[in-house]
XYZ file of C-alpha atoms in Angstrom:
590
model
C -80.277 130.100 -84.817
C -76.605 128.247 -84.793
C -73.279 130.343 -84.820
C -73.063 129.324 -88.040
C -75.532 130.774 -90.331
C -75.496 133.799 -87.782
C -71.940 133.724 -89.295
C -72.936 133.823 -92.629
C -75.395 137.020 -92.032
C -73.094 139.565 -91.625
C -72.040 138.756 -95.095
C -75.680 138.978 -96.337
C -75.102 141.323 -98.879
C -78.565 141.467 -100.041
C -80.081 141.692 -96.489
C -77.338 144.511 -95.918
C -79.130 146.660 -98.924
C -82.310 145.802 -97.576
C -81.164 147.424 -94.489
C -79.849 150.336 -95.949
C -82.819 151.155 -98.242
C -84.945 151.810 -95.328
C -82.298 154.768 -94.750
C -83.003 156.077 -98.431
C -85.217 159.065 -97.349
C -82.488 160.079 -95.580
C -79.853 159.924 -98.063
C -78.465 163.270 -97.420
C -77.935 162.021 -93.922
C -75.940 158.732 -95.092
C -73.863 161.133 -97.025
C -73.147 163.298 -94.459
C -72.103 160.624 -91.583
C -70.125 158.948 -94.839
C -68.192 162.353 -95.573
C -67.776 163.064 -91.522
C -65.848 159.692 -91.065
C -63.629 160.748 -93.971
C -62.591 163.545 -92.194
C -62.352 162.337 -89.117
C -60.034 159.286 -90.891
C -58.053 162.675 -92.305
C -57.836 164.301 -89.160
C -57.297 161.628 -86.640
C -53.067 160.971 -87.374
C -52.168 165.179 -87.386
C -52.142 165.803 -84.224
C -49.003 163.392 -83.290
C -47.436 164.163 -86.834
C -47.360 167.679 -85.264
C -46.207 166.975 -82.154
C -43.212 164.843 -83.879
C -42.375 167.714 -86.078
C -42.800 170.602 -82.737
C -40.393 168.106 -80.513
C -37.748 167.777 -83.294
C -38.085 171.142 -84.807
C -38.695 173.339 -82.456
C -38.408 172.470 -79.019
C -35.143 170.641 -79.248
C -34.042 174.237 -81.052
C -35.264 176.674 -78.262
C -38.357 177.895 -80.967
C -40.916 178.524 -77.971
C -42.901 181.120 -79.993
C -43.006 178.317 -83.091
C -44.117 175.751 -80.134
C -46.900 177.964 -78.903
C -48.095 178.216 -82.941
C -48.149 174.736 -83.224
C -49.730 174.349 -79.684
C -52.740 176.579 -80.802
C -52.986 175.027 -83.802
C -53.509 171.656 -82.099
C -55.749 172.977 -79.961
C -58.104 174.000 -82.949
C -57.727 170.393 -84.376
C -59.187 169.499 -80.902
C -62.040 171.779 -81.530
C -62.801 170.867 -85.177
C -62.265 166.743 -84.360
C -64.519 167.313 -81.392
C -67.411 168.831 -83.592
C -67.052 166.600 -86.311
C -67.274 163.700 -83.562
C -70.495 165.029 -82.550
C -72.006 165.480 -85.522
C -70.901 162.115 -86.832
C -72.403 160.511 -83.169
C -75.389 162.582 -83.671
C -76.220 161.757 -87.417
C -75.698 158.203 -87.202
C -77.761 157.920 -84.185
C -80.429 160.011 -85.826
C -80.553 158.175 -88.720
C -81.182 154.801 -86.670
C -83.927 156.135 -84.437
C -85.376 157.745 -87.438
C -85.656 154.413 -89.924
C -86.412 152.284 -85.978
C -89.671 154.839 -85.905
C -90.691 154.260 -89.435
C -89.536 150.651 -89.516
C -91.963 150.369 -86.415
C -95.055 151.351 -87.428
C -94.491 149.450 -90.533
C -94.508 146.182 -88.700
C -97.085 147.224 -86.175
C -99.186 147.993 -88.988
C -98.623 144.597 -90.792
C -99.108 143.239 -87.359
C -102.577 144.010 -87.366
C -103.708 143.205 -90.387
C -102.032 139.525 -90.276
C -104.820 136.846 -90.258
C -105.877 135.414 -86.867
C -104.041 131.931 -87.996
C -100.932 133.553 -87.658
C -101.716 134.531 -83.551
C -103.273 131.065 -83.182
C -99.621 129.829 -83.883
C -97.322 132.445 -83.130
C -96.959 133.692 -79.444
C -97.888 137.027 -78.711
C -94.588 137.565 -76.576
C -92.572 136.386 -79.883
C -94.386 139.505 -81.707
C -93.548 141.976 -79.260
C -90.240 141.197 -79.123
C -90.327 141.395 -83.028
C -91.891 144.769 -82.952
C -89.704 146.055 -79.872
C -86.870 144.462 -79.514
C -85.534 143.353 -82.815
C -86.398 146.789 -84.122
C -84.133 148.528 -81.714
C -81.610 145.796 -82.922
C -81.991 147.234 -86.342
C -80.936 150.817 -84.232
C -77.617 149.996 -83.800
C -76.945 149.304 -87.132
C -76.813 152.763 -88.496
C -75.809 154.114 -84.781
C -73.209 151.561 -83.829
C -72.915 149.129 -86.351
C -72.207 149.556 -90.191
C -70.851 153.406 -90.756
C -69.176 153.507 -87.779
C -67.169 150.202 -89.045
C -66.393 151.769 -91.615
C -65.275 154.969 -89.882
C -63.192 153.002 -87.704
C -61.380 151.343 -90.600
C -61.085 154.670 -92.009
C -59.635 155.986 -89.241
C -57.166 152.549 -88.777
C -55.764 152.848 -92.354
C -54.959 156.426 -91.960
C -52.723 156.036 -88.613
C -50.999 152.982 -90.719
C -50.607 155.181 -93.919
C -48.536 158.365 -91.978
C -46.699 155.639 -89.310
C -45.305 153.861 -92.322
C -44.822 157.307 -94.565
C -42.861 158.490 -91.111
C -40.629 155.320 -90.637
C -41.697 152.236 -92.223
C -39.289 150.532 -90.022
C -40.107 151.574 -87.122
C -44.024 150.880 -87.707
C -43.002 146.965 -88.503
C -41.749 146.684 -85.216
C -44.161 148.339 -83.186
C -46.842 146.149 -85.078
C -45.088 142.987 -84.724
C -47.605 141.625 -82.073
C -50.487 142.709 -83.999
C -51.209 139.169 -85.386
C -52.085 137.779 -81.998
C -54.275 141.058 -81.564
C -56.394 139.829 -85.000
C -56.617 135.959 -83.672
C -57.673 137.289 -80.474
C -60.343 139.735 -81.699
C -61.875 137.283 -83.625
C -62.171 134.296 -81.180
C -63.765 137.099 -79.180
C -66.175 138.294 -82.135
C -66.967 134.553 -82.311
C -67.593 133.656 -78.614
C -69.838 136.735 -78.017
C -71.780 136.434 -81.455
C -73.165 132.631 -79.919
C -73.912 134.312 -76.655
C -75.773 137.101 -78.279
C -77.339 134.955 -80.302
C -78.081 133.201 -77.163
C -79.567 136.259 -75.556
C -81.528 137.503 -78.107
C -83.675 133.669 -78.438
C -83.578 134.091 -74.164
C -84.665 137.573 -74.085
C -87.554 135.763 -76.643
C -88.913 133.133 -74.509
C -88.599 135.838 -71.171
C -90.977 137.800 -73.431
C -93.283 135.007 -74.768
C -93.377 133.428 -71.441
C -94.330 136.655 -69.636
C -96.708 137.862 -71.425
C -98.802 134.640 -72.128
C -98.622 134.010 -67.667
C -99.312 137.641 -66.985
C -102.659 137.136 -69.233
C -103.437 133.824 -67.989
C -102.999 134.658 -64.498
C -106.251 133.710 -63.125
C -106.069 130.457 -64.392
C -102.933 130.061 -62.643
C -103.478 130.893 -59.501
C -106.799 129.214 -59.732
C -104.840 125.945 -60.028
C -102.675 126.917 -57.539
C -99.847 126.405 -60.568
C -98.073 129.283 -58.900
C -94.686 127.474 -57.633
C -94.388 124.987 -61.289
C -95.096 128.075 -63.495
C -92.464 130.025 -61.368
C -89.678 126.934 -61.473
C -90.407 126.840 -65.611
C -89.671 130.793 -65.155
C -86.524 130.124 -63.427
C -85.121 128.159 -65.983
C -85.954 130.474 -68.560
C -83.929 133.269 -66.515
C -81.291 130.889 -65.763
C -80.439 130.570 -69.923
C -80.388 134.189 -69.824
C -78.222 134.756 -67.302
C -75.864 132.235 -68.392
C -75.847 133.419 -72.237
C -75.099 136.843 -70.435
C -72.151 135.797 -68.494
C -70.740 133.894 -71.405
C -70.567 137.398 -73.653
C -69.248 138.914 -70.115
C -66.599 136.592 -69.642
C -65.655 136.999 -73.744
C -64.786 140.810 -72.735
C -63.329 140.365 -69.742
C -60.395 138.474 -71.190
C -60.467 140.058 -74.693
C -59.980 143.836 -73.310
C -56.504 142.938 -70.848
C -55.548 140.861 -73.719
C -55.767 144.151 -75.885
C -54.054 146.178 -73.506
C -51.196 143.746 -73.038
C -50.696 143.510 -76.974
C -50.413 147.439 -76.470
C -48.277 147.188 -73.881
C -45.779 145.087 -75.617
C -45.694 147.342 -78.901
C -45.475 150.088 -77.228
C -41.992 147.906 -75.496
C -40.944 147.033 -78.386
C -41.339 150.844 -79.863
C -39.568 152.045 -77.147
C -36.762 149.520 -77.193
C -36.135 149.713 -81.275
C -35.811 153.316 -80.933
C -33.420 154.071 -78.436
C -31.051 151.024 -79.341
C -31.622 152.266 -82.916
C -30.749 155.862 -81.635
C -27.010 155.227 -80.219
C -26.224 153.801 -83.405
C -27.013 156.901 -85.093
C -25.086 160.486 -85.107
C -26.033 162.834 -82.857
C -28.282 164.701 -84.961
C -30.695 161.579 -86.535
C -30.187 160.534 -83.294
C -32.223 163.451 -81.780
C -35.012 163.136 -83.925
C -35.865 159.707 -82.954
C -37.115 161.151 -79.798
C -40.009 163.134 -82.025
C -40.981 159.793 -83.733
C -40.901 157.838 -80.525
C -43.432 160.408 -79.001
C -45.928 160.434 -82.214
C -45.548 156.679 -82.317
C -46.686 156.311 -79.243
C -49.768 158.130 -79.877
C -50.306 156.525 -83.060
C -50.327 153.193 -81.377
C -53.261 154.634 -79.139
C -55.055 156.280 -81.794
C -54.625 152.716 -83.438
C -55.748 150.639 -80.249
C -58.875 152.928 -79.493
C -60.840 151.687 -82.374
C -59.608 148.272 -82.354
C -60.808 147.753 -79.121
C -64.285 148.235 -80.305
C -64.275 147.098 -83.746
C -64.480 143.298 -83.181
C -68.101 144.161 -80.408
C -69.173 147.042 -83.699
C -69.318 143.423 -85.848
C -71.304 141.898 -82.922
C -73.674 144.782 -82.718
C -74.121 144.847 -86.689
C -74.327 141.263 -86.976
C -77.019 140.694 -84.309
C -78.547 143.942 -85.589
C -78.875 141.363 -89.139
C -80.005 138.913 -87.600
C -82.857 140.655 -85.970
C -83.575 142.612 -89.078
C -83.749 139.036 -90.797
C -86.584 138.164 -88.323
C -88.325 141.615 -88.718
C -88.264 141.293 -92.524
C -90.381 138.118 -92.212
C -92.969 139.635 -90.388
C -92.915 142.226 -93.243
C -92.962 139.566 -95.969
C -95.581 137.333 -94.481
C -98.529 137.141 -96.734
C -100.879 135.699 -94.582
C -102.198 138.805 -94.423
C -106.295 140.157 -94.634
C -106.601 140.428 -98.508
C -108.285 144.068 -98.739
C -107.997 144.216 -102.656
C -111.867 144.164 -103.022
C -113.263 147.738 -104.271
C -117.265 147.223 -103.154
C -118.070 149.425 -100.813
C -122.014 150.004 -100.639
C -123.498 152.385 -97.724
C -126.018 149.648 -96.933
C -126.695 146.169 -97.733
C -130.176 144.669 -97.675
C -128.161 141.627 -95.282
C -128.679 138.320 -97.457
C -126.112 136.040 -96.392
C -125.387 132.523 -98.535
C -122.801 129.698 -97.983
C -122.013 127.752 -101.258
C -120.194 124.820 -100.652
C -117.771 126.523 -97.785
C -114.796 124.248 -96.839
C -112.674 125.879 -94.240
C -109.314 124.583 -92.466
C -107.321 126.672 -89.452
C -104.826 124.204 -90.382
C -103.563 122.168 -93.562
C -106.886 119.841 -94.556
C -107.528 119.413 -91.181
C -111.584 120.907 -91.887
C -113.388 122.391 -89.672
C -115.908 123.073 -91.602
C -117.439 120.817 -94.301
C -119.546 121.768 -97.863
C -121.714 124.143 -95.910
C -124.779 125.143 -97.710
C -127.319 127.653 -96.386
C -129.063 130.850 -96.736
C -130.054 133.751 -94.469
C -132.585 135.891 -96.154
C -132.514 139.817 -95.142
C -134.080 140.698 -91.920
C -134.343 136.846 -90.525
C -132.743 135.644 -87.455
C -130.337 132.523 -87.387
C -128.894 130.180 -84.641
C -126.143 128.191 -85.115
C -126.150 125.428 -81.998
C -124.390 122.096 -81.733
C -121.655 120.903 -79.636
C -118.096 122.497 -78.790
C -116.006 122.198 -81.897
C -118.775 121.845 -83.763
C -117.791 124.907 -85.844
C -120.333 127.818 -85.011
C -117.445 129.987 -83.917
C -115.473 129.638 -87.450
C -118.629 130.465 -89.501
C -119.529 133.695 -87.855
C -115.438 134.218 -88.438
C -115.478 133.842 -91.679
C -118.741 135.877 -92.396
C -116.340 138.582 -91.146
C -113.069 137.869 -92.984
C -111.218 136.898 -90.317
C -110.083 133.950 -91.893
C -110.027 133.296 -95.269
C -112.018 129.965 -96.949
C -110.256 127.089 -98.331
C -112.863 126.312 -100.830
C -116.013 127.576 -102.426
C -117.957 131.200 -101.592
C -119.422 132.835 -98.979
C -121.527 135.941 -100.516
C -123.468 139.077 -98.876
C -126.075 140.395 -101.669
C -124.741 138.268 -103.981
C -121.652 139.828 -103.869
C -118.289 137.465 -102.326
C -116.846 138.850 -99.486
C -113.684 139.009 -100.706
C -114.771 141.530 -103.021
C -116.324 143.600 -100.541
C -113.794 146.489 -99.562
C -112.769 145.204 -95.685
C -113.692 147.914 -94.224
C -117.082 148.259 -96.036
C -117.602 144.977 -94.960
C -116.824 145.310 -91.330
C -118.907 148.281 -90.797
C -121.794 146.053 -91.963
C -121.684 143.530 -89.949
C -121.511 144.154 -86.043
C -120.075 141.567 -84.164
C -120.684 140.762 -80.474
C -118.681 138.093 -78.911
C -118.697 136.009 -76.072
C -115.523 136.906 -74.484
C -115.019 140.700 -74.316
C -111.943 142.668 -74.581
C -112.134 145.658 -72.756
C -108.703 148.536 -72.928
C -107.303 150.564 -70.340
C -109.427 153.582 -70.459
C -112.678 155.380 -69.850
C -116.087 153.432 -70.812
C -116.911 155.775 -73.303
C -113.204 155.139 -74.893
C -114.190 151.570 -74.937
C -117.090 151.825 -76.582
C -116.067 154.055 -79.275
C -112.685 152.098 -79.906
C -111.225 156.161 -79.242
C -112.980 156.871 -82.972
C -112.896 160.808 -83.126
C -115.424 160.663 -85.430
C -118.343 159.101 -82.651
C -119.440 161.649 -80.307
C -120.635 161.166 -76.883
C -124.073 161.833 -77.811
C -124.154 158.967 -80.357
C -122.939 156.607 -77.994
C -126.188 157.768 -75.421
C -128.084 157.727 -77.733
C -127.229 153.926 -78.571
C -127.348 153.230 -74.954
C -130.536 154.199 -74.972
C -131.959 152.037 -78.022
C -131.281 148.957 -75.873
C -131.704 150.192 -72.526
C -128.491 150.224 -70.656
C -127.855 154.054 -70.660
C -129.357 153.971 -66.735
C -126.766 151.406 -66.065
C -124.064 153.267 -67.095
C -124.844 156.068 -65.379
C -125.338 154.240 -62.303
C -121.044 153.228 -62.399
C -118.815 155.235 -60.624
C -118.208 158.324 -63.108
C -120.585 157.066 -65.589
C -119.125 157.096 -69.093
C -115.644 158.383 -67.946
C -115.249 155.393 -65.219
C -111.851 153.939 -65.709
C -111.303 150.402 -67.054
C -108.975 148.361 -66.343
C -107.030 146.619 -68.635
C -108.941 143.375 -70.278
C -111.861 145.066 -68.308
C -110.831 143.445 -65.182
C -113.306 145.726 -62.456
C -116.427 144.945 -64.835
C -118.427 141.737 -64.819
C -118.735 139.469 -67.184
C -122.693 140.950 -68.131
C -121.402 144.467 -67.938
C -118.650 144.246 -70.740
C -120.804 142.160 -72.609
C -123.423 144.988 -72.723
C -120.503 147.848 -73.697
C -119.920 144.912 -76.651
C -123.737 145.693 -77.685
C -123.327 149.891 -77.891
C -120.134 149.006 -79.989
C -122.080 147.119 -82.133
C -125.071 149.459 -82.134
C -123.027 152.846 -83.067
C -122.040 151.663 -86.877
C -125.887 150.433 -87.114
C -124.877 147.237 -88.626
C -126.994 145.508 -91.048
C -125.224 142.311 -90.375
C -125.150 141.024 -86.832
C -123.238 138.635 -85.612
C -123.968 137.531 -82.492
C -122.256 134.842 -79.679
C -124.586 135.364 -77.364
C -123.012 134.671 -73.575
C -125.733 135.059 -70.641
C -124.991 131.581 -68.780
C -122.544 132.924 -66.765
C -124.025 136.543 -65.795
C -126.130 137.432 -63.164
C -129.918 137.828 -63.075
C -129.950 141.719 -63.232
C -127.419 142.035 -66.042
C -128.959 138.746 -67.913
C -132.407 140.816 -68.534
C -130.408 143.641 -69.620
C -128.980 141.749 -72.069
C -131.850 139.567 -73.381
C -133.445 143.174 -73.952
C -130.493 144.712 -75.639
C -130.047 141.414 -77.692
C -133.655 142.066 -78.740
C -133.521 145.506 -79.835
C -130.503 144.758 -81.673
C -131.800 142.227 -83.717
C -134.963 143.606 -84.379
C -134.565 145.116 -88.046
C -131.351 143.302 -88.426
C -130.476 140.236 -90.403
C -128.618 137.894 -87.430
C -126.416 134.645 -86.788
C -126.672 133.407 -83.103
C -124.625 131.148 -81.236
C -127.233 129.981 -79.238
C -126.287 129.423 -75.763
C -130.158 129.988 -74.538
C -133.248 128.332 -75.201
C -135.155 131.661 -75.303
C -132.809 132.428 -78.514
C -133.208 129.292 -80.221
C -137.369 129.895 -79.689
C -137.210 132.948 -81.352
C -134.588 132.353 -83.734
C -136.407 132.058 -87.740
C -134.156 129.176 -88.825
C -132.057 127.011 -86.743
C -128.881 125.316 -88.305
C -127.787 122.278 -86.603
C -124.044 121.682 -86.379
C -122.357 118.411 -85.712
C -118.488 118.291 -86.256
C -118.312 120.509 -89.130
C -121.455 119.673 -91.068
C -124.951 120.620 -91.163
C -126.908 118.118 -89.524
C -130.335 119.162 -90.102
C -132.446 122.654 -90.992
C -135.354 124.545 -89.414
C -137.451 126.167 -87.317
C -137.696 125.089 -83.560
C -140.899 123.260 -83.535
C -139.986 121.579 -86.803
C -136.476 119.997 -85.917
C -138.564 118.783 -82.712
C -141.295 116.685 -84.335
C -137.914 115.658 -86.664
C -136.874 113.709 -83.473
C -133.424 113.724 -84.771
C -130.224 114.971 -84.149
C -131.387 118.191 -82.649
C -134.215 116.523 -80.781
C -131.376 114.803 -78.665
C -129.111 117.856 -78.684
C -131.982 119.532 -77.341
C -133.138 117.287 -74.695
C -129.238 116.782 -73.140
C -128.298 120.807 -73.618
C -130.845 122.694 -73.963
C -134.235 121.167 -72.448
C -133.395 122.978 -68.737
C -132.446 126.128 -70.474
């Protein structure tokens, strides 16, 4: 994003609301950090009013029991400011933690529930830093951004309202240099608002980049990509560093230049009054010392929040900008439609795809005016060459993507009318590559769903015959995991894929069936649990085995989108067409 419509943001009044109304539960809150900068504002220019009046009053008289009073009652002040300080700090910061927490689980649980296109184009890195980063962003607009501002300004037009009431002359002078202090503070506000903004798009490639090499990493060093994938890191840091030193060097010459144009009021102060002071009798005279003193304060009291104020904008503007970017993750509407109110305990499993045109992209199809039927209880597999669009089919069965034209339906019912959950828990789905968590086998298998007990999930393990195998790991159902299920093979996540499946006793299964790439012992398990899975069931099979495709009851044929032919086994053989030669180049040595 340029410096220029990051400009323009903090002037978003729109986006500003839309900020705020996340804050609206909390409105007592708002009102109470609100009324606390008021009196703090209030409160903030006594203190050196009543040190003016105890130097001119009382000390220069000899009234030591009036000074002790006034002492005391400065001391209080301290006390009260102190409190309200705290509370103010406290409140705001509460208030920002409070909307970040609620403002989080919003987005996580949009997240979620975005279709799959959106993760096929947007990097996972980019999300977390959406649903991390940004958000804390969003933090520092109630805790350092906004009401503090305004507390500040508060706080700034008080200390110029009593300086001027005191001696409007003397609070010229002193704030003759203040006009280089403004041009400074904002060609600092400007400088460090590009350098933010070119930290927060760093800190989003670091993120992106990360995460998608720390998930790839076997493919890396497999390649032996180690030392390119480390220079493209580099680089990566490098912008990082450099937007960083860029916002660095902003403050380094922003705050001297602050405490110069301090230094020189305070000169000028100084020099106005006692020049001023020998031109008047003895007695005004005197009492210039008192406003000299409080002066002095007033111009740090003054300086403390200007120092700030200019990085406060910073902090709310890049705290706008990031809200901007969390608000579209909010407002995307590629989302899973879950408007559909059927919700049946059991379907009878009759599948039928009427004229299905699907696209992951544009009307770029991947899959073209597909026509077919699975009657309840039959078997299915889907074969054909990579690309060919298996994969998408069994995705859409599932509503993981939505069609682009005409109906899929289950019963006779579209899916989209099917309540997504409903739906979900009727068809099981088994897929080739297997995500595993960080956790326990049992927690893997039951997804960490309260409501499965370990008994069920034996008891499914022992419908398709892996229960021994489980109970032959280290720890049995409690062995740990690791994350993506790194100290399992390949066969044995695939078979804690089948109890997942198993436990909802699907009527729908959807199978991509992976066993060219296990060993012997676990392929047999599989083949066995694939068998007691389907039996009963109504199934689609990506067929990567010839034993499937045998016992499959239909076989569609797939060829770039399209159905290429229909049938059983031994009829698409004595066809001798297109799956004749598919079969005899991929599948005759199966």
């Amino acid at each position: 994003m340029s410096s220029t419509s990051g400009n323009k943001k903090i002037f978003d009044w729109t986006l500003l609301r839309r900020v705020f109304s996340l804050a609206a539960p909390y409105r007592k809150k708002v009102m109470l950090s609100l009324g606390l900068a008021i009196l703090l504002a209030l409160l903030t220019p006594v203190r050196p009013w009543l040190i003016q009046i105890t130097v001119n009053n009382y000390i220069r008289n000899g009234m030591l029991d009036w000074v002790i009073r006034i002492t005391l009652i400065q001391f209080g002040l301290l006390l009260v400011e102190t409190l309200f300080r705290f509370f103010f700090t406290f409140t705001t910061s509460w208030l920002g933690q409070t909307v970040v927490k609620n403002l989080r689980v919003r987005v996580f649980n949009k997240v979620v529930g975005l279709n799959l296109s959106q993760f096929d184009a947007t990097p996972i890195g980019t999300l977390t830093t959406r649903t991390i980063n940004d958000i804390e962003s969003v933090n520092e607009v109630f805790s350092d951004g906004l009401i503090p501002i305004i507390a500040d300004f508060l706080s700034i037009l008080s200390i110029l309202f009593v300086m001027f009431w005191v001696d409007w002359k003397l609070a010229l002078i002193s704030l003759a240099p203040f006009p280089f202090l403004i041009l400074a503070t904002y060609i600092f506000k400007e400088s460090v608002n590009r350098s933010f903004i070119r930290v927060r798009n760093a800190v989003a490639a670091l993120n992106a980049f990360v995460q998608e090499h720390l998930t790839g990493i076997q493919v890396v060093q497999t390649f032996a990509a180690e030392e390119r994938e480390f220079d493209k890191f580099k680089k990566i840091n490098k912008e990082h560093r450099n937007a960083n030193i860029n916002a660095i060097f902003a403050y380094s010459v922003f705050f001297p230049v602050v405490e110069i144009v301090l230094a020189v009021s305070t000169g000028l102060l100084v020099w106005w009054a006692a020049s001023h002071a020998l031109q008047l009798p003895p007695e005004q005279g005197a009492e210039m010392a008192g406003k000299m003193i409080s002066f002095i304060l007033f111009l740090n009291l003054l300086f403390r929040p200007l120092r700030v104020i200019a990085d406060k904008f910073n902090v709310l503007q890049m705290g706008m900008v990031a809200s901007e970017r969390v608000f579209k993750v909010l407002d995307n509407e590629d989302y899973i439609q879950t408007e559909g109110s059927f919700a049946p305990d059991k379907v009878a499993g009759k599948i039928e795809f009427d004229h299905v045109w699907f696209a992951y992209k544009d009307e770029q199809y991947v899959l073209k005016d597909l026509n077919f039927t699975v009657e309840p209880g039959e078997t299915v597999a889907l074969v054909g060459h990579t690309g060919s669009g298996k994969t998408s089919i069994i995705s859409l069965l599932n509503r993981l993507y939505h069609i682009n034209k005409g109906s899929i339906r289950i019963d006779g019912v579209e899916v989209e009318e099917y309540r997504l959950e409903a739906l979900r828990r009727q068809t099981g789905v088994v897929l080739q590559d297997v995500f595993l968590f960080s956790g326990s086998v049992l927690e893997n298998i039951t997804l960490r769903n309260p409501a499965i007990s370990r008994e069920q999930v034996e008891r499914a393990a022992k419908m398709i015959g892996v229960h021994e195998f489980i109970e032959s790991l280290p720890g049995g159902y409690d062995y740990k995991v690791m994350e993506r299920g790194a100290t399992l093979s390949l066969g044995q996540r695939q078979i804690l894929s089948f109890i997942r499946a198993l436990l909802y006793d699907p009527s729908i299964l959807i199978l991509d069936e992976a066993t060219s790439s296990v060993d012997t012992e676990s392929e047999q398990l599989i083949q066995q649990a694939i068998e007691n899975l389907i039996s009963g069931r109504t199934a689609i099979v990506i067929a990567h085995r010839l034993s499937t495709i045998r016992k499959a009851d239909k076989i569609i044929v797939l060829d770039k989108g399209e159905i290429r032919e229909i049938g059983s086994h031994e009829e698409l053989l004595e066809r001798k067409g297109y799956y004749h030669s598919l079969y005899e180049s991929q599948f005759e040595k199966g």
